[in-house]
XYZ file of C-alpha atoms in Angstrom:
760
model
C -15.742 -10.009 60.925
C -17.068 -7.582 58.115
C -14.138 -7.350 56.235
C -13.044 -10.341 56.349
C -16.827 -11.976 55.599
C -15.803 -9.752 52.408
C -12.099 -10.753 51.447
C -13.615 -14.307 51.792
C -16.541 -13.962 49.290
C -13.449 -12.138 46.593
C -11.713 -14.461 46.822
C -13.941 -16.893 45.887
C -16.092 -15.923 43.531
C -18.862 -17.749 41.463
C -16.030 -18.380 38.381
C -13.704 -20.503 40.888
C -15.236 -22.793 42.785
C -15.363 -26.327 42.748
C -11.564 -27.100 42.167
C -8.902 -29.080 44.034
C -5.792 -26.394 44.346
C -8.534 -22.842 45.545
C -10.545 -25.971 47.779
C -7.761 -25.799 49.994
C -6.732 -22.176 49.477
C -9.856 -20.915 50.774
C -9.441 -23.884 53.621
C -6.573 -22.154 55.140
C -7.433 -18.787 54.338
C -10.535 -19.590 56.724
C -8.796 -21.598 59.498
C -5.904 -18.085 58.952
C -8.605 -15.559 59.506
C -11.078 -17.787 62.267
C -8.152 -18.694 64.825
C -5.975 -16.508 67.454
C -7.523 -13.712 69.283
C -9.577 -10.725 67.849
C -6.921 -8.434 67.205
C -4.670 -11.189 65.506
C -7.562 -11.815 63.416
C -6.900 -8.626 62.131
C -3.694 -8.252 61.608
C -2.731 -11.526 59.941
C -7.200 -9.917 57.450
C -4.499 -6.761 57.821
C -1.937 -9.013 56.238
C -4.491 -11.550 53.830
C -5.372 -8.180 52.147
C -2.716 -6.282 50.968
C -1.523 -9.052 49.230
C -4.501 -9.617 47.165
C -4.678 -7.924 44.221
C -7.826 -7.677 42.276
C -7.677 -8.702 38.409
C -10.278 -7.443 36.003
C -11.640 -8.824 32.831
C -14.958 -8.070 30.341
C -15.372 -10.711 27.923
C -18.115 -11.167 26.115
C -20.265 -14.009 28.456
C -22.381 -15.002 25.840
C -19.584 -15.906 22.867
C -17.979 -18.270 21.724
C -14.102 -16.304 22.529
C -16.077 -14.448 26.074
C -16.368 -18.073 27.381
C -12.831 -19.140 26.357
C -11.328 -16.672 27.652
C -13.351 -16.954 31.107
C -11.988 -20.880 31.700
C -8.968 -20.030 30.046
C -7.767 -16.427 32.461
C -9.387 -19.103 35.451
C -6.740 -21.512 34.411
C -4.361 -18.705 34.341
C -5.104 -18.117 37.576
C -5.315 -21.163 39.573
C -1.243 -21.305 37.797
C -0.362 -18.333 39.030
C -1.918 -18.326 42.507
C 2.090 -18.621 44.224
C 3.580 -15.681 42.505
C 2.963 -14.564 45.972
C -0.181 -13.012 45.291
C -3.682 -14.203 46.404
C -5.521 -12.928 42.528
C -8.915 -12.729 42.346
C -10.832 -12.716 38.864
C -13.382 -10.435 38.861
C -15.454 -10.713 35.703
C -18.199 -8.321 34.187
C -20.824 -9.029 31.022
C -19.924 -6.623 28.671
C -23.629 -7.529 27.077
C -22.487 -6.941 23.276
C -22.364 -3.666 23.699
C -19.737 -0.633 24.103
C -21.381 1.569 26.530
C -21.877 -1.429 29.366
C -18.607 -2.057 28.897
C -17.268 0.731 29.943
C -19.675 1.463 33.017
C -18.159 -2.075 33.984
C -14.858 -0.623 33.318
C -15.147 2.012 35.435
C -16.734 -0.409 38.178
C -13.689 -2.226 37.797
C -11.636 0.775 38.691
C -12.987 2.504 40.805
C -15.051 0.795 43.281
C -12.937 -3.015 42.753
C -9.820 -1.325 42.401
C -8.192 -3.738 40.326
C -4.371 -2.869 38.908
C -5.331 -4.479 35.325
C -8.303 -5.517 32.748
C -7.842 -8.007 30.009
C -10.641 -8.608 27.213
C -12.217 -5.483 26.180
C -12.082 -7.487 22.474
C -13.264 -5.068 20.027
C -11.737 -1.459 19.169
C -15.119 0.530 19.992
C -14.943 -1.032 23.934
C -11.072 -0.938 24.199
C -10.837 2.804 23.526
C -14.025 3.927 25.922
C -11.950 1.354 28.502
C -8.386 3.085 28.367
C -10.317 6.133 27.969
C -11.791 5.589 31.947
C -8.272 4.529 33.014
C -6.208 7.221 31.689
C -6.410 9.078 35.259
C -4.698 5.630 37.026
C -3.382 5.048 34.364
C -4.287 0.813 35.148
C -3.173 -1.022 32.320
C -5.247 -2.801 30.050
C -4.959 -5.607 27.988
C -7.269 -5.897 25.041
C -7.827 -8.259 21.954
C -8.660 -6.284 19.943
C -7.960 -6.769 16.313
C -6.077 -3.444 15.348
C -5.712 -0.271 17.519
C -4.731 2.641 15.502
C -0.793 3.688 16.092
C -1.953 6.612 17.587
C -3.722 4.830 20.161
C -1.268 4.298 22.087
C -0.006 8.304 22.595
C -3.108 8.866 23.465
C -3.418 5.714 26.042
C 0.446 4.897 27.522
C -0.989 2.062 29.906
C -3.326 0.427 26.500
C -1.620 -2.622 25.698
C -2.113 -4.918 23.050
C -2.350 -8.186 24.021
C -3.014 -10.093 20.731
C -1.242 -9.978 17.746
C -1.857 -7.490 14.879
C -4.313 -9.010 12.367
C -3.984 -6.532 9.293
C -0.270 -8.799 8.427
C -2.665 -11.982 8.022
C -3.911 -9.612 4.978
C -0.342 -10.326 3.357
C -1.356 -14.340 3.699
C -4.997 -14.078 2.595
C -4.094 -12.166 -0.782
C -0.558 -14.955 -0.993
C -3.551 -16.992 -1.495
C -5.717 -15.222 -3.824
C -2.415 -14.592 -5.893
C -1.543 -19.045 -5.974
C -4.687 -19.625 -7.976
C -3.705 -16.284 -9.837
C -6.795 -14.692 -9.550
C -6.900 -11.197 -10.988
C -10.069 -9.751 -9.059
C -11.786 -10.617 -5.031
C -15.066 -9.581 -3.393
C -14.230 -7.649 0.649
C -17.395 -7.947 2.463
C -16.512 -6.715 6.227
C -18.211 -5.415 9.261
C -19.255 -2.277 9.187
C -16.861 -1.007 12.614
C -13.455 1.618 13.111
C -11.416 -1.294 13.774
C -11.875 -3.381 9.855
C -12.699 -0.589 7.664
C -9.916 1.494 9.419
C -7.197 -1.389 10.627
C -7.979 -4.198 8.488
C -9.935 -3.961 5.599
C -6.968 -0.891 4.039
C -4.320 -3.519 4.489
C -6.273 -6.487 2.688
C -6.423 -3.265 -0.013
C -2.947 -2.884 -0.942
C -2.203 -6.452 0.178
C -3.801 -8.050 -2.589
C -2.397 -4.418 -5.032
C 1.154 -5.569 -4.222
C -0.111 -8.890 -6.217
C -1.692 -7.610 -9.386
C -5.190 -8.147 -7.365
C -7.551 -5.794 -6.980
C -11.181 -5.150 -5.213
C -13.648 -5.557 -7.299
C -16.544 -4.693 -4.685
C -16.290 -4.192 -0.682
C -20.053 -5.316 0.700
C -20.221 -3.520 4.522
C -22.496 -5.184 6.762
C -23.490 -3.344 10.041
C -22.748 -5.744 13.415
C -27.525 -5.442 13.723
C -27.639 -6.174 9.625
C -30.596 -7.830 8.867
C -31.475 -11.331 6.647
C -33.537 -8.566 3.986
C -30.411 -6.680 3.739
C -27.898 -9.489 3.647
C -30.024 -10.697 1.089
C -30.658 -7.976 -0.608
C -26.701 -7.161 -1.234
C -25.473 -10.722 -1.481
C -28.800 -11.099 -5.121
C -26.984 -7.924 -6.593
C -23.158 -8.972 -6.344
C -25.102 -12.549 -7.289
C -26.898 -10.855 -10.240
C -24.245 -8.343 -11.519
C -20.724 -9.757 -10.641
C -18.577 -11.226 -12.790
C -16.277 -11.742 -9.636
C -16.671 -15.724 -7.504
C -14.305 -14.800 -5.090
C -14.881 -13.774 -1.553
C -12.308 -12.617 1.611
C -14.595 -12.739 4.192
C -14.062 -10.596 7.092
C -16.642 -10.804 9.551
C -17.664 -11.500 13.439
C -18.477 -14.943 13.921
C -22.486 -15.024 14.576
C -22.375 -12.875 11.459
C -20.121 -14.661 8.411
C -22.716 -17.578 10.168
C -26.054 -16.286 9.319
C -23.874 -14.970 5.764
C -23.335 -18.225 5.178
C -26.178 -19.976 6.112
C -27.671 -17.720 4.431
C -25.782 -18.207 0.711
C -26.076 -21.919 1.064
C -30.171 -21.272 0.836
C -29.354 -18.634 -2.684
C -27.130 -21.492 -4.349
C -23.850 -20.079 -3.803
C -21.979 -22.470 -1.659
C -21.216 -24.457 -5.401
C -19.139 -24.789 -7.775
C -16.843 -21.827 -9.154
C -17.231 -20.160 -6.088
C -14.438 -19.099 -3.623
C -14.690 -18.181 -0.263
C -11.522 -17.378 2.531
C -12.269 -16.014 5.760
C -10.138 -14.511 8.487
C -10.019 -14.507 12.500
C -12.306 -14.515 14.071
C -14.085 -16.448 11.276
C -11.803 -19.421 11.026
C -9.468 -19.307 14.766
C -13.552 -20.641 16.001
C -13.794 -23.986 13.563
C -12.608 -26.076 16.375
C -15.988 -25.310 17.823
C -18.288 -25.058 15.485
C -21.328 -27.710 15.326
C -22.142 -29.601 12.520
C -25.701 -27.553 11.763
C -23.858 -24.957 10.889
C -20.600 -26.288 9.443
C -23.017 -27.617 6.843
C -23.715 -24.662 5.705
C -19.700 -23.374 5.294
C -18.412 -26.511 3.009
C -14.878 -25.971 1.315
C -13.969 -22.553 2.822
C -10.537 -22.050 2.969
C -9.503 -20.191 5.542
C -6.523 -18.043 7.319
C -6.281 -18.461 11.452
C -3.615 -17.189 13.705
C -0.563 -20.266 14.740
C -0.094 -20.908 17.681
C 2.376 -24.130 18.271
C 0.136 -26.956 19.750
C 2.947 -29.247 21.173
C 4.834 -29.254 24.951
C 3.651 -30.098 27.861
C 2.718 -26.966 29.027
C -0.198 -26.560 26.083
C -0.802 -30.448 27.215
C -1.883 -29.707 30.671
C -3.681 -27.048 29.755
C -5.670 -28.697 27.261
C -5.959 -31.179 29.609
C -7.529 -28.641 32.112
C -9.043 -26.380 30.264
C -11.712 -28.996 28.725
C -12.063 -30.346 31.386
C -13.740 -27.284 33.143
C -15.182 -26.307 29.733
C -17.590 -28.970 29.550
C -18.266 -28.417 33.052
C -19.306 -25.184 32.605
C -20.780 -25.435 29.589
C -22.084 -28.574 29.498
C -24.276 -27.240 26.369
C -21.177 -26.819 23.663
C -20.606 -28.794 21.741
C -16.444 -28.768 20.881
C -14.506 -27.638 24.706
C -11.405 -27.574 22.398
C -9.000 -24.593 23.372
C -8.502 -21.672 20.779
C -6.026 -18.807 20.297
C -8.245 -16.213 21.940
C -8.603 -19.069 25.546
C -4.477 -19.215 24.376
C -3.737 -15.249 24.339
C -6.114 -14.765 27.616
C -3.975 -17.025 29.331
C -1.163 -15.770 28.425
C -2.514 -12.124 29.549
C -2.885 -13.149 32.815
C 0.497 -15.078 33.230
C 1.933 -11.384 31.855
C -0.463 -9.289 34.869
C 0.771 -12.131 37.080
C 4.828 -11.428 36.252
C 4.180 -7.893 36.555
C 2.570 -8.384 39.403
C 5.448 -10.283 41.417
C 7.755 -7.867 40.816
C 5.776 -5.218 41.308
C 3.372 -6.012 44.186
C 0.174 -6.177 45.140
C -0.880 -3.023 46.101
C 1.716 -1.228 44.052
C -0.082 -0.739 40.247
C -0.571 1.747 38.158
C 2.543 3.169 35.962
C 5.133 0.965 37.889
C 3.007 -2.698 37.324
C 2.654 -1.263 33.782
C 6.577 -0.637 33.429
C 7.088 -3.820 34.740
C 4.835 -5.683 31.937
C 6.193 -3.618 28.957
C 9.827 -5.463 30.882
C 8.051 -8.902 30.341
C 9.644 -11.768 27.545
C 8.163 -15.433 27.706
C 7.697 -18.436 25.716
C 4.327 -18.472 26.453
C 0.624 -20.828 24.966
C -0.134 -18.315 22.022
C 3.925 -17.712 21.361
C 6.856 -15.348 22.087
C 5.051 -12.922 24.593
C 7.526 -9.556 24.641
C 5.986 -6.270 23.629
C 7.310 -3.457 21.318
C 5.608 0.066 21.582
C 2.618 -1.396 24.005
C 1.720 -3.922 20.467
C 2.929 -7.534 22.140
C 5.009 -9.029 18.761
C 3.480 -8.990 15.674
C 3.029 -12.703 14.035
C 4.362 -14.097 11.567
C 3.101 -17.736 10.835
C -0.618 -18.464 9.804
C -2.314 -21.652 9.159
C -4.388 -22.508 6.631
C -7.283 -24.685 6.817
C -10.331 -25.656 4.344
C -13.554 -27.223 5.825
C -15.147 -29.950 4.388
C -17.149 -33.230 6.163
C -17.918 -32.513 9.830
C -14.588 -30.621 10.739
C -11.878 -28.869 8.624
C -8.601 -29.633 6.825
C -5.072 -28.188 8.342
C -3.758 -28.070 4.706
C -0.023 -26.317 6.046
C 0.855 -23.174 6.739
C 2.293 -19.188 5.204
C 5.185 -17.345 7.343
C 5.445 -14.072 6.264
C 8.899 -13.326 3.920
C 9.341 -17.005 3.230
C 6.018 -18.421 2.017
C 3.586 -21.222 2.348
C 4.732 -24.649 3.871
C 3.767 -28.010 5.065
C 4.741 -28.046 8.554
C 6.817 -25.936 10.787
C 10.238 -26.694 11.396
C 13.637 -25.792 10.709
C 14.076 -28.205 7.654
C 10.886 -26.593 6.815
C 10.701 -26.746 2.472
C 9.116 -22.964 1.306
C 7.188 -21.900 -1.843
C 5.282 -18.139 -2.291
C 2.325 -20.844 -3.809
C 0.127 -23.373 -1.697
C -0.428 -24.979 -5.114
C 1.505 -28.134 -3.813
C 0.386 -27.606 -0.311
C -2.122 -30.878 -1.030
C -5.724 -31.438 -2.755
C -8.193 -28.063 -1.964
C -12.048 -29.289 -1.038
C -13.498 -26.677 -2.993
C -17.545 -24.943 -2.601
C -19.112 -27.726 -4.473
C -17.008 -30.489 -3.635
C -14.865 -30.147 -7.630
C -11.437 -31.253 -7.873
C -10.509 -28.672 -10.259
C -9.433 -24.763 -9.816
C -12.606 -23.018 -9.510
C -12.137 -19.581 -11.542
C -13.333 -17.666 -9.321
C -15.687 -15.944 -11.921
C -19.105 -16.694 -14.560
C -19.666 -14.653 -17.507
C -23.088 -13.656 -16.470
C -25.881 -13.088 -18.748
C -27.527 -10.850 -16.938
C -24.705 -8.907 -15.587
C -24.770 -5.431 -16.429
C -22.395 -3.667 -18.611
C -19.622 -1.513 -18.451
C -20.590 2.165 -20.535
C -17.610 3.881 -21.390
C -17.467 7.383 -22.028
C -15.081 7.757 -25.382
C -14.635 11.916 -26.272
C -15.958 13.137 -29.461
C -14.672 15.739 -29.781
C -11.080 14.685 -30.183
C -9.029 16.988 -32.758
C -6.666 14.006 -32.691
C -7.607 11.428 -34.714
C -5.152 8.763 -34.204
C -5.910 8.712 -30.320
C -9.781 8.665 -31.209
C -11.757 8.911 -33.794
C -15.182 8.466 -33.770
C -17.738 7.993 -35.807
C -21.183 7.016 -35.689
C -21.545 3.506 -33.331
C -17.558 3.093 -34.414
C -14.755 3.315 -32.251
C -11.667 2.814 -33.326
C -8.060 5.534 -33.161
C -5.233 3.736 -30.442
C -5.698 4.939 -27.476
C -8.903 2.464 -28.472
C -6.962 -0.168 -29.290
C -5.281 0.160 -26.748
C -7.843 -1.134 -24.582
C -9.587 -3.491 -26.144
C -6.125 -5.177 -26.464
C -5.390 -4.775 -22.352
C -8.748 -5.920 -21.817
C -8.369 -9.193 -24.091
C -4.843 -9.519 -22.415
C -6.683 -10.231 -18.712
C -8.389 -13.846 -17.327
C -11.366 -11.523 -16.921
C -13.492 -8.310 -18.183
C -16.871 -7.759 -17.281
C -18.526 -7.299 -20.719
C -18.584 -3.551 -21.954
C -20.150 -1.008 -24.294
C -18.770 2.704 -25.689
C -20.671 6.149 -26.148
C -19.811 9.387 -27.689
C -19.445 12.724 -25.085
C -19.696 16.214 -26.778
C -17.955 17.928 -23.694
C -14.875 18.754 -22.036
C -12.013 16.608 -21.051
C -13.216 17.947 -17.747
C -16.557 17.525 -18.298
C -15.890 13.899 -19.051
C -14.315 12.973 -16.351
C -16.718 14.260 -13.935
C -18.841 11.773 -15.513
C -17.972 8.963 -13.648
C -18.067 11.092 -10.686
C -21.792 11.598 -11.630
C -22.327 8.329 -12.126
C -23.269 8.595 -15.906
C -20.046 6.781 -17.139
C -18.002 3.651 -15.124
C -14.763 4.279 -17.122
C -12.630 6.744 -19.873
C -11.107 5.519 -22.835
C -9.529 8.249 -24.771
C -6.705 10.438 -25.369
C -7.288 11.970 -21.319
C -4.589 13.714 -19.687
C -3.425 12.312 -16.216
C -3.868 15.605 -13.908
C -4.143 16.020 -10.578
C -7.181 18.148 -10.572
C -9.218 15.228 -12.280
C -7.998 12.904 -9.442
C -11.408 14.520 -7.389
C -13.824 12.517 -9.898
C -11.760 9.604 -10.713
C -9.186 7.025 -10.639
C -6.474 6.741 -13.687
C -4.455 4.185 -14.387
C -0.364 4.132 -14.746
C -0.147 5.950 -18.427
C 0.318 4.257 -21.548
C 2.387 6.248 -23.506
C 4.792 9.367 -23.097
C 4.567 11.728 -20.924
C 5.702 15.460 -20.523
C 4.281 18.890 -21.620
C 6.118 20.316 -24.646
C 6.645 24.165 -26.636
C 5.835 23.950 -30.769
C 7.270 26.891 -32.343
C 7.906 27.798 -35.915
C 11.190 26.840 -38.178
C 13.708 28.572 -40.283
C 16.763 27.547 -41.985
C 20.496 28.784 -40.264
C 22.985 30.964 -43.071
C 24.738 29.576 -45.475
C 26.913 33.516 -45.373
C 28.566 32.621 -43.275
C 28.511 29.049 -42.162
C 32.640 27.484 -42.773
C 33.436 29.228 -39.122
C 30.112 27.423 -37.591
C 31.044 23.319 -38.033
C 33.703 25.083 -34.345
C 31.748 27.517 -32.365
C 33.472 30.688 -30.860
C 35.633 29.045 -28.062
C 37.423 26.289 -30.159
C 38.416 29.046 -33.445
C 39.684 31.151 -30.565
C 41.610 28.393 -28.726
C 43.051 27.042 -32.037
C 44.216 31.057 -32.715
C 46.227 30.549 -29.192
C 47.513 27.372 -29.705
C 49.391 27.601 -33.251
C 50.051 32.112 -32.315
C 51.864 30.214 -28.998
C 53.676 27.447 -31.342
C 55.011 29.826 -33.656
C 55.863 31.433 -30.907
C 57.948 28.646 -29.430
C 59.525 27.865 -32.845
C 60.842 31.549 -33.363
C 62.158 30.978 -29.591
C 64.454 27.673 -30.579
C 65.315 29.077 -33.760
C 66.040 32.813 -34.157
C 70.250 32.036 -32.144
C 70.610 29.503 -35.587
C 68.960 31.792 -38.084
C 70.296 35.125 -38.756
C 66.852 35.850 -41.031
C 64.543 35.859 -37.596
C 66.539 38.130 -35.649
C 65.579 42.171 -36.824
C 63.580 45.053 -34.930
C 60.504 44.418 -33.281
C 58.522 44.846 -35.565
C 59.569 42.248 -38.365
C 60.528 39.755 -35.387
C 56.884 39.701 -34.300
C 55.581 39.236 -38.774
C 58.136 36.798 -38.648
C 56.882 34.439 -35.264
C 53.031 35.466 -37.076
C 54.247 33.690 -40.364
C 55.865 30.968 -37.834
C 52.747 30.116 -36.493
C 50.877 29.422 -39.911
C 53.590 28.051 -41.889
C 54.079 25.192 -39.266
C 50.068 24.227 -40.012
C 51.125 23.395 -43.386
C 54.170 22.679 -43.393
C 57.396 21.121 -41.565
C 59.406 23.174 -43.046
C 62.289 20.710 -41.845
C 65.070 21.412 -44.028
C 64.940 25.140 -42.658
C 64.941 24.548 -38.849
C 68.126 23.700 -36.815
C 67.167 23.007 -33.909
C 65.718 18.422 -32.939
C 63.688 20.863 -30.446
C 61.542 22.917 -32.392
C 61.276 19.898 -35.515
C 59.218 18.084 -32.358
C 57.967 20.550 -31.369
C 56.496 21.346 -35.510
C 55.873 17.190 -35.778
C 53.099 17.467 -32.245
C 51.569 20.553 -33.719
C 51.460 18.984 -37.239
C 49.670 16.111 -35.417
C 47.068 18.561 -34.092
C 46.001 20.117 -37.000
C 45.518 17.454 -39.036
C 42.747 16.046 -36.962
C 41.762 20.632 -36.455
C 41.530 20.079 -40.457
C 39.937 16.953 -41.314
C 36.729 17.330 -38.403
C 36.318 20.440 -39.157
C 35.728 18.841 -43.120
C 33.549 16.716 -41.747
C 31.553 19.274 -39.741
C 31.392 21.991 -42.333
C 29.940 18.658 -44.645
C 27.623 17.647 -43.019
C 25.707 21.318 -41.978
C 26.101 21.540 -45.950
C 24.780 18.955 -46.957
C 21.714 18.352 -44.245
C 19.127 21.870 -43.724
C 19.568 22.823 -39.609
C 16.565 24.330 -38.685
C 16.564 27.428 -35.544
C 13.737 28.504 -33.480
C 12.464 31.967 -34.394
C 11.749 31.928 -30.744
C 14.716 30.811 -28.468
C 12.860 30.313 -24.914
C 9.428 30.428 -22.807
C 11.378 33.599 -21.674
C 11.542 34.639 -23.678
C 8.156 33.990 -25.221
C 6.682 35.689 -21.727
C 8.583 38.690 -22.435
C 7.542 39.521 -25.605
C 3.834 39.191 -24.612
C 3.157 36.697 -27.380
C -0.097 35.240 -28.067
C -0.160 31.084 -27.124
C -1.733 27.756 -28.151
C -2.333 25.197 -26.565
C -4.886 21.994 -26.831
C -6.276 18.428 -24.973
C -8.980 20.015 -22.568
C -10.252 22.557 -20.441
C -6.270 21.874 -17.366
C -4.734 23.046 -19.654
C -6.873 26.552 -19.182
C -4.929 26.643 -15.383
C -1.930 25.050 -16.529
C -0.343 27.397 -18.330
C -1.121 31.216 -16.124
C -0.695 29.040 -12.504
C 2.467 27.726 -13.308
C 3.667 28.528 -16.462
C 2.764 32.355 -15.973
C 1.320 33.102 -19.583
C -1.478 36.217 -19.502
C -5.062 34.160 -20.194
C -5.543 37.241 -23.193
C -2.731 35.698 -25.065
C -3.384 32.348 -25.596
C -6.134 30.561 -27.741
C -7.705 27.308 -28.064
C -6.945 24.534 -30.788
C -8.242 21.880 -31.180
C -6.189 19.490 -34.087
C -2.592 19.603 -35.821
C -4.348 21.664 -38.862
C -5.429 24.720 -36.495
C -2.356 24.782 -35.300
C -0.777 24.968 -38.363
C -3.499 27.142 -39.427
C -3.141 29.362 -36.320
C 0.588 29.890 -37.160
C 0.498 31.424 -40.766
C -1.729 33.045 -39.996
C 0.213 34.744 -37.410
C -2.368 34.282 -34.236
C -0.233 32.762 -31.903
C 3.778 32.221 -32.192
C 3.811 29.556 -30.196
C 2.310 26.134 -28.945
C 1.698 23.826 -26.154
C 0.958 20.028 -26.534
C 1.167 17.236 -24.793
C 4.403 15.228 -25.971
C 2.007 12.278 -27.635
C 0.515 15.236 -29.766
C 3.784 16.879 -31.164
C 5.348 13.305 -32.495
C 2.068 13.446 -34.505
C 2.619 17.129 -34.999
C 6.278 17.393 -36.189
C 5.356 14.448 -38.065
C 3.106 16.212 -40.910
C 4.545 18.925 -40.236
C 8.577 18.537 -39.862
C 9.923 21.357 -42.394
C 8.205 24.278 -39.943
C 8.236 23.871 -37.046
C 10.105 22.546 -34.060
C 10.988 21.840 -30.241
C 12.509 23.719 -28.314
C 12.775 23.799 -23.970
C 13.257 21.675 -21.599
C 10.252 18.702 -21.451
C 7.146 19.683 -19.003
C 6.760 16.804 -16.435
C 2.761 15.892 -16.910
C 0.921 12.350 -16.317
C 0.623 11.247 -20.170
C -2.647 9.732 -21.037
C -4.251 7.376 -19.437
C -7.766 5.382 -19.128
C -10.094 6.034 -16.317
C -12.688 4.171 -13.481
C -14.481 4.810 -10.763
C -13.457 5.283 -7.918
C -15.701 3.447 -6.270
C -14.710 0.013 -6.159
C -11.269 1.651 -3.883
C -12.092 1.552 -0.309
């Protein structure tokens, strides 16, 4: 009876005791095992054992998420008992430790021989569990917030059973856009799933709505109170931005908000926006904790709390939860509970097709074919991921609870409710009154002017040779680039205080000062070049982009100017048509006029005379055939157009000076081994020889338009390469002596430079 006793013990695990359906099931199982002879008992035991199926679960039993998942899976086990298999649930505690979770997974797979595993909550746990299950291909239904794209290829049995949290970041960005906040501070947990999965998507989503992250703040899961306090104090004293997006685990978030309240950062003008898992657990927060979260605006995963199935589940869940965890004040199920329930149903449907003892790859394929509407929404896998969430709920913490303000639907916008006739808006302003931190009725600005804030140190090149763009005279900074920056800063809703500092060095060295933390930004005639991106980031160019070639010009010769109104091809074409027209007239008239007859030499001379004679005269009385007269009329009309065009072109050429380049092309410069000039910084020292193949010994550096002109006069250079903005200034000063030739080489133009520190 040892095997029978073991089976009963497996079925009667401590998590299934005390429910009426299982009491009857246990009673029937005992009767079945104890009735009949020994041989009959053995046969019956074997039959029951073959119908039994083990499902493993790895959860943090001390967390609210783990508690909800445990109760939901127990309820699901009862509901799916009649699917043709005796399901027994083996729940192992991860103890908030990645290695311990992996050891528990190994025990479930190797020792307990479960058919599937549900519930690793973090990506760090999921990756190790999936690696352990790689050989046996035991399906792993993960509840991690996100998974990298390569994970499905490495672990075919890994299934993402909860919607990817990256889509939620678009909802957060839509909230920021609604209130026209242009700067936010992101506070996140320093884990792989957040740092590499969710946060980059939040950054991209904010940039799409013309907002940017002024600072990323990362807290480790075990962050001390002192480190959190110092970071918040640093933000409060040095950052003007007051809009925070918080993506932390629940316990870490609670500590953060309690500390923020003590530091008076939950007051007027502050904005706090939370994501899952914080917002999805707001229904479980007790009064002592929620008092430090007043005014928080949260985005959470939506699931429909309606229908007979949910009402039944809600009642059974609440009853079991309050009995199992009597110290928990709130017993309402959240998104994690319904996702765990649906995960169990998914496995049960897969087992129903596969059979209790046929797991592995066959069970995995059947699970991937599952398609049903569960408590959390539609459950259907695509590329080993459950269908992405398209709807999110917006909640606002107030008093001892929270208000459900409305919803955000991907591609549609905000709405007050979810049904077929819902009206949508791109802004959430009309959804209803939001209770902000400090209880103000007006919308927070999202920023504050800090008298103690650090002033931005902005570097300005003092060595610029083009004073039209940058002019430095002591502490006075002027020029086009400076004015563009000042105007842009003044037009922004928020902008920190700043001060200009001159820098005497190359442009590459100036940009590198940002990387060395000597400057926070650079303003000036700085070209956007790829090699400089290793030190800093550039704004969009504020001038025309390109690199052009300037060469000396000379006036065109007037000795043969009478032939220049038309090209050589045009002259040849006119001559051919003229001769052809004379030939046609001669051919038609030669039978009617004796003068057109004679020797071949005579007829050729007459034909050529007719060609040019008809160019100026119709010779109507002398022509005997209507065909020749018609030909003459057409030709006279064409000749009139040609003459008028020629006259206009010749007049234009004689009255307007035409300049010709002394060197026709870049290829001519290379072939003649001529010397060329360059400016705007040391990047040209690499660009000209590496890209355009000029020899380094043939390159000369010049700082200003005047030095270029002097270099040309002294025959030190034959041509010069200038950026398009510089070329316009140079040609405006020396338009009679120089000319632009050749193609425009694409260079980034002028841009402002900023630090990469705030870019994730």
